[in-house]
CSV table of C-alpha atoms and ligand atoms in Angstrom, one decimal:
chain,number,residue,atom,x,y,z
N,24,MET,CA,110.0,87.6,70.2
N,25,ASN,CA,107.5,86.4,72.8
N,26,PRO,CA,108.9,84.8,75.9
N,27,ARG,CA,108.4,81.2,76.6
N,28,LEU,CA,107.1,79.7,79.8
N,29,SER,CA,109.8,77.9,81.7
N,30,ASP,CA,110.5,74.6,79.9
N,31,ASN,CA,111.6,72.6,82.9
N,32,ASN,CA,108.5,72.9,85.1
N,33,PRO,CA,106.9,69.7,86.3
N,34,TRP,CA,103.3,70.8,85.4
N,35,SER,CA,101.6,69.3,82.5
N,36,GLU,CA,101.3,71.2,79.3
N,37,SER,CA,97.6,71.1,79.6
N,38,PHE,CA,97.8,73.2,82.8
N,39,VAL,CA,99.4,76.0,80.8
N,40,GLU,CA,96.9,75.5,78.0
N,41,ARG,CA,94.0,75.6,80.4
N,42,ALA,CA,95.2,78.8,81.9
N,43,LYS,CA,95.6,80.4,78.5
N,44,ARG,CA,92.1,79.2,77.6
N,45,VAL,CA,90.6,81.1,80.5
N,46,LEU,CA,92.3,84.3,79.3
N,47,ALA,CA,91.1,83.6,75.8
N,48,LEU,CA,87.6,82.9,77.0
N,49,ASN,CA,87.5,86.3,78.7
N,50,ASP,CA,89.4,88.2,76.0
N,51,GLN,CA,87.4,91.0,74.5
N,52,GLY,CA,89.9,92.2,72.0
N,53,ASP,CA,91.6,95.1,73.7
N,54,PHE,CA,90.8,94.1,77.3
N,55,THR,CA,90.1,91.0,79.3
N,56,LYS,CA,87.1,90.8,81.6
N,57,PRO,CA,87.7,89.3,85.0
N,58,SER,CA,85.2,86.4,84.5
N,59,PRO,CA,82.6,85.4,82.0
N,60,LYS,CA,79.4,86.5,83.8
N,61,LEU,CA,79.9,88.1,87.2
N,62,TYR,CA,82.4,90.8,86.1
N,63,PRO,CA,81.6,91.8,82.5
N,64,HIS,CA,83.7,95.0,82.3
N,65,GLN,CA,87.3,96.0,82.6
N,66,TRP,CA,88.8,96.3,86.1
N,67,ASN,CA,91.9,98.2,87.0
N,68,TRP,CA,94.1,95.8,89.0
N,69,ASP,CA,92.6,92.8,87.3
N,70,SER,CA,93.9,94.1,84.0
N,71,ALA,CA,97.3,94.6,85.6
N,72,PHE,CA,97.5,91.0,86.9
N,73,ILE,CA,96.1,89.8,83.5
N,74,ALA,CA,98.8,91.7,81.7
N,75,LEU,CA,101.5,90.1,83.8
N,76,GLY,CA,100.1,86.7,82.7
N,77,LEU,CA,99.8,87.7,79.1
N,78,ALA,CA,103.4,89.0,79.1
N,79,GLN,CA,104.5,85.4,79.6
N,80,PHE,CA,103.4,84.4,76.1
N,81,ASN,CA,102.0,87.4,74.1
N,82,LEU,CA,103.7,90.7,74.8
N,83,GLU,CA,101.7,92.6,72.2
N,84,ARG,CA,98.4,91.6,73.8
N,85,ALA,CA,99.8,92.4,77.3
N,86,GLU,CA,100.6,95.9,76.0
N,87,LYS,CA,97.1,96.3,74.7
N,88,GLU,CA,95.6,95.3,78.0
N,89,ILE,CA,97.5,98.1,79.7
N,90,LEU,CA,96.9,100.7,77.0
N,91,SER,CA,93.2,100.0,77.1
N,92,LEU,CA,93.2,100.4,80.9
N,93,LEU,CA,95.0,103.8,80.5
N,94,GLU,CA,92.3,104.9,78.1
N,95,GLY,CA,90.0,105.3,81.1
N,96,GLN,CA,92.3,107.8,82.9
N,97,TRP,CA,90.6,110.9,84.2
N,98,ARG,CA,92.0,114.3,83.3
N,99,ASP,CA,93.3,114.8,86.8
N,100,GLY,CA,95.3,111.5,86.6
N,101,MET,CA,93.0,109.1,88.4
N,102,LEU,CA,92.9,105.6,86.9
N,103,PRO,CA,89.4,104.2,87.6
N,104,GLN,CA,88.6,100.9,89.3
N,105,ILE,CA,86.1,100.0,86.5
N,106,ILE,CA,85.9,100.9,82.8
N,107,TYR,CA,82.4,100.0,81.6
N,108,ARG,CA,83.0,98.3,78.3
N,109,GLY,CA,80.6,95.4,78.5
N,110,PRO,CA,76.8,95.3,78.2
N,111,LYS,CA,75.0,98.4,79.2
N,112,GLU,CA,72.7,96.6,81.6
N,113,GLY,CA,73.2,93.8,84.0
N,114,TYR,CA,76.0,95.0,86.3
N,115,PHE,CA,75.5,96.9,89.5
N,116,PRO,CA,76.7,99.6,90.1
N,117,GLY,CA,76.8,100.8,86.5
N,118,PRO,CA,77.5,104.2,84.9
N,119,LYS,CA,74.1,105.5,85.9
N,120,GLN,CA,74.9,105.1,89.6
N,121,TRP,CA,78.4,106.6,89.4
N,122,GLU,CA,77.2,109.5,87.1
N,123,ILE,CA,80.8,110.7,86.5
N,124,LYS,CA,79.7,113.4,84.1
N,125,SER,CA,79.1,115.6,87.1
N,126,ALA,CA,82.9,115.5,87.9
N,127,ALA,CA,85.1,118.3,86.5
N,128,HIS,CA,87.9,115.9,85.6
N,129,ALA,CA,86.0,112.9,84.2
N,130,PRO,CA,87.2,111.6,80.9
N,131,GLN,CA,85.2,112.2,77.7
N,132,GLY,CA,83.5,109.5,75.8
N,133,ILE,CA,84.3,106.6,78.1
N,134,SER,CA,82.3,105.4,81.1
N,135,THR,CA,84.0,104.6,84.3
N,136,SER,CA,83.5,104.3,88.0
N,137,GLY,CA,84.6,107.3,90.2
N,138,ILE,CA,87.2,105.6,92.4
N,139,THR,CA,90.5,103.8,91.9
N,140,GLN,CA,92.2,100.5,92.9
N,141,PRO,CA,95.8,99.4,93.9
N,142,PRO,CA,98.3,100.6,91.2
N,143,VAL,CA,99.6,97.2,90.2
N,144,VAL,CA,99.4,98.5,86.6
N,145,THR,CA,102.8,100.2,87.0
N,146,VAL,CA,104.4,97.0,88.1
N,147,ALA,CA,102.9,95.2,85.1
N,148,ALA,CA,104.0,97.9,82.7
N,149,TYR,CA,107.5,97.7,83.9
N,150,GLU,CA,107.5,93.9,83.5
N,151,VAL,CA,106.3,94.3,80.0
N,152,VAL,CA,109.0,96.8,79.3
N,153,LYS,CA,111.7,94.5,80.7
N,154,LYS,CA,110.6,91.8,78.3
N,155,GLY,CA,111.3,94.0,75.4
N,156,GLY,CA,109.2,97.1,74.9
N,157,ASP,CA,111.3,100.2,75.2
N,158,LEU,CA,108.9,102.1,73.0
N,159,PHE,CA,106.1,100.9,75.3
N,160,ALA,CA,107.9,102.7,78.2
N,161,LEU,CA,107.7,106.0,76.3
N,162,GLN,CA,104.0,105.4,75.6
N,163,VAL,CA,103.0,104.6,79.2
N,164,TYR,CA,105.4,106.5,81.4
N,165,PRO,CA,103.7,110.0,81.2
N,166,LYS,CA,100.3,108.5,82.0
N,167,LEU,CA,101.6,106.4,84.9
N,168,LEU,CA,103.5,109.4,86.3
N,169,HIS,CA,100.2,111.4,86.1
N,170,TYR,CA,98.4,108.7,88.0
N,171,HIS,CA,101.0,108.4,90.7
N,172,ARG,CA,101.0,112.2,91.1
N,173,TRP,CA,97.3,112.1,91.5
N,174,LEU,CA,97.6,109.4,94.2
N,175,HIS,CA,100.4,111.2,96.1
N,176,LYS,CA,98.8,114.7,95.9
N,177,MET,CA,95.1,114.2,96.0
N,178,ARG,CA,95.0,111.2,98.3
N,179,ASP,CA,97.8,112.5,100.6
N,180,PRO,CA,97.1,116.2,100.8
N,181,TYR,CA,98.9,116.7,104.1
N,182,GLY,CA,102.1,115.0,102.9
N,183,ASP,CA,101.9,112.0,105.3
N,184,GLY,CA,103.7,109.7,102.9
N,185,LEU,CA,100.6,107.5,102.8
N,186,VAL,CA,97.7,107.7,100.5
N,187,ALA,CA,94.1,107.2,101.7
N,188,ILE,CA,91.4,105.2,100.2
N,189,ILE,CA,87.8,106.4,100.4
N,190,HIS,CA,85.9,103.2,99.7
N,191,PRO,CA,86.5,99.5,100.5
N,192,TRP,CA,86.3,98.8,96.8
N,193,GLU,CA,89.4,100.9,96.3
N,194,SER,CA,91.4,98.4,98.4
N,195,GLY,CA,90.6,95.5,96.0
N,196,LEU,CA,90.0,93.4,99.2
N,197,ASP,CA,86.5,94.7,99.3
N,198,ASN,CA,85.1,92.8,102.2
N,199,SER,CA,88.1,92.5,104.5
N,200,PRO,CA,87.4,92.5,108.2
N,201,ARG,CA,89.6,95.6,108.3
N,202,TRP,CA,86.7,97.6,107.1
N,203,ILE,CA,84.1,96.4,109.6
N,204,GLU,CA,84.8,99.0,112.3
N,205,PRO,CA,85.3,101.9,109.9
N,206,LEU,CA,82.0,101.0,108.2
N,207,MET,CA,80.2,100.9,111.5
N,208,ASN,CA,81.0,104.6,111.7
N,209,VAL,CA,79.4,105.3,108.4
N,210,GLU,CA,75.9,106.5,109.1
N,211,ILE,CA,73.4,106.1,106.2
N,212,THR,CA,71.8,109.5,106.1
N,213,SER,CA,69.7,109.2,102.9
N,214,PRO,CA,67.5,106.4,101.5
N,215,LEU,CA,69.3,104.0,99.1
N,216,HIS,CA,67.2,102.7,96.2
N,217,TYR,CA,69.1,99.9,94.5
N,218,GLU,CA,69.1,96.3,93.7
N,219,ARG,CA,72.3,94.3,94.0
N,220,LEU,CA,73.2,91.8,91.3
N,221,ASP,CA,76.4,90.3,92.8
N,222,ASN,CA,74.7,87.4,94.7
N,223,ILE,CA,72.6,85.9,91.9
N,224,ASP,CA,75.2,83.6,90.4
N,225,VAL,CA,77.2,83.2,93.6
N,226,PRO,CA,75.7,82.0,97.0
N,227,SER,CA,75.0,84.9,99.3
N,228,ALA,CA,77.2,83.4,102.1
N,229,GLN,CA,80.2,83.9,99.8
N,230,ARG,CA,79.3,87.6,99.2
N,231,PRO,CA,79.2,90.7,101.4
N,232,THR,CA,76.3,91.1,103.9
N,233,GLN,CA,73.4,93.5,103.1
N,234,ALA,CA,74.5,95.9,105.9
N,235,ASP,CA,78.0,96.2,104.4
N,236,TYR,CA,76.7,96.4,100.9
N,237,ASP,CA,74.4,99.3,101.9
N,238,ARG,CA,77.4,101.1,103.2
N,239,PHE,CA,79.4,100.5,100.0
N,240,VAL,CA,76.5,102.0,98.0
N,241,PHE,CA,76.1,104.9,100.4
N,242,LEU,CA,79.8,105.8,100.1
N,243,MET,CA,79.5,105.6,96.3
N,244,TYR,CA,76.6,108.1,96.3
N,245,LYS,CA,78.4,110.3,98.8
N,246,ALA,CA,81.5,110.6,96.5
N,247,ARG,CA,79.2,111.3,93.6
N,248,ASN,CA,77.3,114.0,95.4
N,249,LEU,CA,80.6,115.7,96.0
N,250,ARG,CA,81.3,115.4,92.3
N,251,TYR,CA,84.4,113.4,93.0
N,252,ASP,CA,86.1,116.6,94.1
N,253,GLN,CA,89.1,115.2,96.1
N,254,HIS,CA,89.5,118.4,98.1
N,255,LYS,CA,85.9,118.2,99.3
N,256,ILE,CA,86.2,114.5,99.9
N,257,PHE,CA,89.2,115.0,102.0
N,258,SER,CA,87.7,117.7,104.2
N,259,ASP,CA,84.8,115.5,105.3
N,260,PHE,CA,84.2,111.9,104.2
N,261,PRO,CA,83.0,109.1,106.5
N,262,PHE,CA,85.6,106.6,105.2
N,263,LEU,CA,89.3,107.7,104.9
N,264,ILE,CA,91.8,105.0,105.5
N,265,GLN,CA,95.5,104.7,105.0
N,266,ASP,CA,95.4,101.1,103.7
N,267,VAL,CA,98.6,99.2,104.4
N,268,ALA,CA,98.3,96.9,101.4
N,269,PHE,CA,97.4,99.7,98.9
N,270,ASN,CA,100.3,101.8,100.2
N,271,ALA,CA,102.8,98.9,100.0
N,272,ILE,CA,101.7,98.2,96.4
N,273,LEU,CA,102.1,101.9,95.6
N,274,TYR,CA,105.6,101.8,97.1
N,275,ARG,CA,106.5,98.9,94.8
N,276,ALA,CA,104.8,100.7,91.9
N,277,ASP,CA,106.9,103.9,92.7
N,278,GLU,CA,110.0,101.7,92.5
N,279,CYS,CA,109.0,100.5,89.1
N,280,LEU,CA,108.1,104.1,88.1
N,281,THR,CA,111.7,105.1,89.0
N,282,LYS,CA,113.0,102.5,86.7
N,283,LEU,CA,110.7,103.6,83.9
N,284,ALA,CA,111.7,107.2,84.4
N,285,GLU,CA,115.4,106.2,84.0
N,286,LEU,CA,114.6,104.2,80.9
N,287,VAL,CA,112.9,107.1,79.2
N,288,ASN,CA,115.5,109.6,80.3
N,289,ALA,CA,113.0,111.6,82.3
N,290,PRO,CA,114.2,115.0,83.7
N,291,ASP,CA,116.1,114.9,87.0
N,292,ASP,CA,113.4,116.7,88.9
N,293,GLU,CA,110.9,114.0,88.0
N,294,LEU,CA,113.2,111.3,89.3
N,295,ARG,CA,113.8,113.3,92.4
N,296,GLU,CA,110.0,113.7,92.9
N,297,ILE,CA,109.5,109.9,92.7
N,298,GLN,CA,112.4,109.2,95.0
N,299,GLY,CA,111.0,111.7,97.4
N,300,TRP,CA,107.7,109.7,97.6
N,301,LEU,CA,109.7,106.6,98.2
N,302,GLY,CA,111.6,108.2,101.1
N,303,THR,CA,108.5,109.6,102.9
N,304,THR,CA,106.5,106.5,102.4
N,305,ARG,CA,109.3,104.3,103.9
N,306,LYS,CA,109.4,106.6,107.0
N,307,ALA,CA,105.6,106.6,107.3
N,308,PHE,CA,105.5,102.8,107.3
N,309,GLN,CA,107.8,102.7,110.2
N,310,ASN,CA,106.3,105.6,112.2
N,311,ARG,CA,102.6,105.1,111.5
N,312,LEU,CA,101.8,101.7,110.3
N,313,TRP,CA,104.1,99.4,112.2
N,314,ASP,CA,102.5,98.1,115.4
N,315,GLN,CA,105.2,97.0,117.7
N,316,THR,CA,102.9,95.3,120.1
N,317,SER,CA,101.3,92.9,117.7
N,318,GLY,CA,104.3,92.8,115.3
N,319,LEU,CA,102.0,93.6,112.3
N,320,TYR,CA,101.5,96.4,109.9
N,321,LEU,CA,98.1,97.9,110.5
N,322,ASP,CA,95.9,100.4,108.5
N,323,TYR,CA,95.3,103.8,109.9
N,324,ASP,CA,91.8,105.3,110.1
N,325,LEU,CA,92.1,109.0,109.5
N,326,ASN,CA,88.7,109.8,110.9
N,327,ARG,CA,89.0,108.0,114.2
N,328,LYS,CA,92.7,108.7,114.4
N,329,THR,CA,93.5,105.1,115.3
N,330,MET,CA,95.1,101.9,113.9
N,331,ILE,CA,92.7,99.2,112.8
N,332,SER,CA,93.6,96.2,114.8
N,333,GLN,CA,92.7,93.3,112.5
N,334,ASN,CA,95.1,90.5,111.7
N,335,THR,CA,94.6,89.9,108.0
N,336,ILE,CA,96.9,89.1,105.1
N,337,ALA,CA,97.2,92.9,104.4
N,338,ALA,CA,99.5,93.1,107.4
N,339,LEU,CA,102.0,91.0,105.6
N,340,ILE,CA,101.8,92.7,102.2
N,341,PRO,CA,104.5,95.3,103.0
N,342,LEU,CA,106.9,92.4,102.4
N,343,TYR,CA,106.0,92.8,98.7
N,344,ALA,CA,107.6,96.3,98.8
N,345,GLY,CA,110.6,95.2,100.9
N,346,LEU,CA,109.5,97.7,103.5
N,347,PRO,CA,110.0,95.6,106.7
N,348,ASP,CA,113.6,95.4,107.8
N,349,LYS,CA,115.2,92.1,108.5
N,350,GLN,CA,113.9,91.9,112.1
N,351,GLN,CA,110.4,93.0,111.1
N,352,ALA,CA,110.3,90.5,108.3
N,353,LYS,CA,111.3,87.8,110.8
N,354,ILE,CA,108.4,88.7,113.0
N,355,LEU,CA,105.9,88.8,110.2
N,356,VAL,CA,107.0,85.4,108.9
N,357,GLU,CA,107.9,83.5,112.0
N,358,LYS,CA,105.4,84.9,114.4
N,359,HIS,CA,102.5,85.2,112.0
N,360,LEU,CA,102.8,83.6,108.5
N,361,LEU,CA,104.3,80.3,109.9
N,362,ASN,CA,102.0,80.2,112.9
N,363,PRO,CA,99.4,77.4,112.5
N,364,ASP,CA,96.9,79.4,114.7
N,365,GLU,CA,97.1,82.3,112.2
N,366,TYR,CA,98.1,81.5,108.6
N,367,ALA,CA,100.0,78.3,108.3
N,368,ALA,CA,98.3,75.0,107.6
N,369,ASP,CA,97.7,73.1,110.8
N,370,GLY,CA,96.8,69.8,109.1
N,371,GLN,CA,93.4,69.7,110.8
N,372,TYR,CA,91.5,72.9,110.4
N,373,THR,CA,93.4,74.2,107.3
N,374,HIS,CA,95.4,72.4,104.7
N,375,PHE,CA,96.1,75.2,102.2
N,376,LEU,CA,98.0,78.5,102.1
N,377,ILE,CA,97.5,81.4,102.6
N,378,PRO,CA,94.1,82.4,104.2
N,379,THR,CA,93.3,86.1,103.7
N,380,THR,CA,92.4,86.5,107.3
N,381,SER,CA,94.2,85.1,110.3
N,382,LYS,CA,92.4,82.0,111.6
N,383,ASN,CA,92.3,83.4,115.2
N,384,ASN,CA,90.6,86.5,114.0
N,385,SER,CA,87.0,86.4,115.2
N,386,TYR,CA,85.8,87.4,111.7
N,387,TYR,CA,87.7,84.5,110.1
N,388,ASP,CA,85.3,82.6,107.7
N,389,PRO,CA,86.8,80.0,105.3
N,390,VAL,CA,84.1,80.7,102.7
N,391,GLY,CA,83.5,84.4,103.4
N,392,TYR,CA,84.4,86.9,100.7
N,393,TRP,CA,87.9,88.2,101.6
N,394,ARG,CA,87.4,87.0,105.2
N,395,GLY,CA,89.4,83.8,104.9
N,396,PRO,CA,89.6,82.2,101.5
N,397,ILE,CA,92.8,82.0,99.6
N,398,TRP,CA,93.2,84.3,96.5
N,399,ALA,CA,95.8,83.9,93.8
N,400,ASN,CA,96.8,87.5,93.9
N,401,THR,CA,97.4,87.8,97.6
N,402,ASN,CA,99.5,84.6,97.5
N,403,TRP,CA,101.5,86.0,94.6
N,404,LEU,CA,102.1,89.3,96.5
N,405,ILE,CA,103.4,87.4,99.5
N,406,ILE,CA,105.6,85.0,97.3
N,407,GLU,CA,107.1,88.0,95.5
N,408,GLY,CA,107.7,89.7,98.9
N,409,LEU,CA,109.4,86.7,100.5
N,410,ARG,CA,111.7,86.5,97.5
N,411,ARG,CA,113.1,89.9,98.5
N,412,TYR,CA,114.5,88.3,101.7
N,413,PRO,CA,117.3,85.8,101.1
N,414,ASP,CA,116.3,83.8,104.3
N,415,TYR,CA,112.7,83.3,102.9
N,416,ARG,CA,113.4,82.3,99.3
N,417,GLY,CA,112.8,78.6,100.2
N,418,LEU,CA,109.5,79.5,101.8
N,419,ALA,CA,108.5,81.5,98.7
N,420,ASP,CA,109.2,78.4,96.5
N,421,GLN,CA,107.1,76.3,98.8
N,422,ILE,CA,104.1,78.7,98.7
N,423,GLN,CA,104.5,79.0,94.9
N,424,TRP,CA,104.4,75.2,94.6
N,425,GLU,CA,101.3,75.0,96.8
N,426,THR,CA,99.5,77.8,95.0
N,427,LEU,CA,100.1,76.1,91.6
N,428,ASN,CA,98.9,72.8,93.0
N,429,LEU,CA,95.7,74.4,94.2
N,430,LEU,CA,95.1,76.3,90.9
N,431,ASN,CA,95.8,73.1,88.9
N,432,ARG,CA,93.5,71.0,91.0
N,433,GLU,CA,90.6,73.3,91.4
N,434,GLU,CA,90.7,75.1,88.1
N,435,PHE,CA,90.8,78.9,88.0
N,436,HIS,CA,88.3,79.8,90.6
N,437,GLU,CA,88.0,83.3,92.1
N,438,TYR,CA,89.0,82.1,95.6
N,439,PHE,CA,89.5,78.9,97.6
N,440,ASP,CA,88.5,77.4,100.9
N,441,PRO,CA,91.6,77.0,103.1
N,442,THR,CA,90.1,74.0,104.8
N,443,THR,CA,89.1,71.9,101.8
N,444,GLY,CA,90.8,73.7,99.0
N,445,LYS,CA,87.5,73.8,97.2
N,446,GLY,CA,87.1,76.6,94.6
N,447,LEU,CA,84.6,79.3,95.5
N,448,GLY,CA,83.1,82.4,93.9
N,449,THR,CA,83.0,82.6,90.2
N,450,ASP,CA,84.9,80.2,87.9
N,451,ASN,CA,87.1,80.9,84.9
N,452,PHE,CA,88.5,83.8,86.8
N,453,SER,CA,91.1,85.7,84.7
N,454,TRP,CA,93.7,86.7,87.4
N,455,SER,CA,93.8,83.2,88.8
N,456,ALA,CA,94.8,81.9,85.3
N,457,ALA,CA,97.1,84.8,84.6
N,458,LEU,CA,99.0,84.5,87.9
N,459,ALA,CA,99.3,80.7,87.4
N,460,LEU,CA,101.1,81.5,84.2
N,461,VAL,CA,103.4,84.0,86.0
N,462,LEU,CA,104.1,81.5,88.8
N,463,LEU,CA,104.8,78.7,86.2
N,464,SER,CA,107.3,80.9,84.5
N,465,GLU,CA,109.3,81.5,87.6
N,466,LYS,CA,111.9,78.9,88.3
O,30,GLC,C1,85.8,92.1,93.3
O,30,GLC,C2,87.2,92.0,94.0
O,30,GLC,C3,88.1,93.1,93.4
O,30,GLC,C4,88.2,92.8,91.9
O,30,GLC,C5,86.8,92.7,91.2
O,30,GLC,C6,86.8,92.2,89.8
O,30,GLC,O1,85.2,93.3,93.5
O,30,GLC,O2,87.1,92.3,95.4
O,30,GLC,O3,89.4,93.0,93.9
O,30,GLC,O4,88.9,93.7,91.2
O,30,GLC,O5,86.0,91.8,92.0
O,30,GLC,O6,87.4,90.9,89.7
């Protein structure tokens, strides 16, 4: 039986119906595109957020969303950021640019990009299983384990307990100020011939700058030239970052993988392997990513051997994994999240929660892509994180309430201006609708 959205929420029925309509509008049968025009294919973590939303009212369709995503899995385990299922032309970069056929482990008969995205899929799969799909657990567990092994082995070859991303697109927070300095280090050594298409329907001021975009494209070509050989990439690549948000999401995903392993009666050595990852990651978060001086979790740049000192929402996302201890959580929440100079609404400059970049960061821009606007998924990660700490459950409820208000008022835009609340980027954005359904279902 399909679950029901909570009956006793104060939102009008039409809010739920409107959210479902966005998902229906973008529904392509087996997968859901992120938005009608700007993103016409299947994206990795988008499908995971979408599956979480679908699981609130149509479990079978949620399962399909995850299974179709897993169809794009590479033979070495990687789950790609994009599966090209939409029109052949009209999206840059497309299969021609990624040219994954040159890779030894690329999948047969399906076009994908050559990089990954944060593994929210395992969290979504576990939620679907909890709502009733034990058989589904048996179907997905081996593939998810294969993916997690790829992440832990190929992206953490020295056993640091932290995986590295090789492209800002892998972070999902593509244009975060965290990538500005590492990208400055990326020297473009060969001519790039390309035409971007992302700023045709959305104003350029709300999209990445040309200099950044050139570097995105250069890194893509560089990985392609190395035929996506992770060993070669790790020995010399201009962008290798242990991303704090990606690793926190992976930690939470590893927790879910443990639960799935138990449900399917996986062999003990597999359980121990996953628990081993959890142990080393937990230590690494304390030893490498926690910055005592600022009281923030910061990314680590493996090339420059330094922390990236940017105060952005990523610094708070370890809450989602329950990684901060009580004292660290207190610092993150009370010194940063509730600070009107950083994230909290000050009633003058910002009225809405939670900006993706701290307001006192010099790169803060209330309409700049990932440089300030509010996104439904980062709000959801923080809400879920705060719920892990008994002292902050009230705060979680408050942010949940505000997020729903914003989504209800502004429709399901891609992101929102923290000053005016105005919806920005593309509209009818699937994960905004899906996460509204998730938030509506939580009491
Ligand atoms: C943008 C976002 C990324 C998302 C994709 C599709 O690239 O930065 O997180 O997955 O769009 O919605």
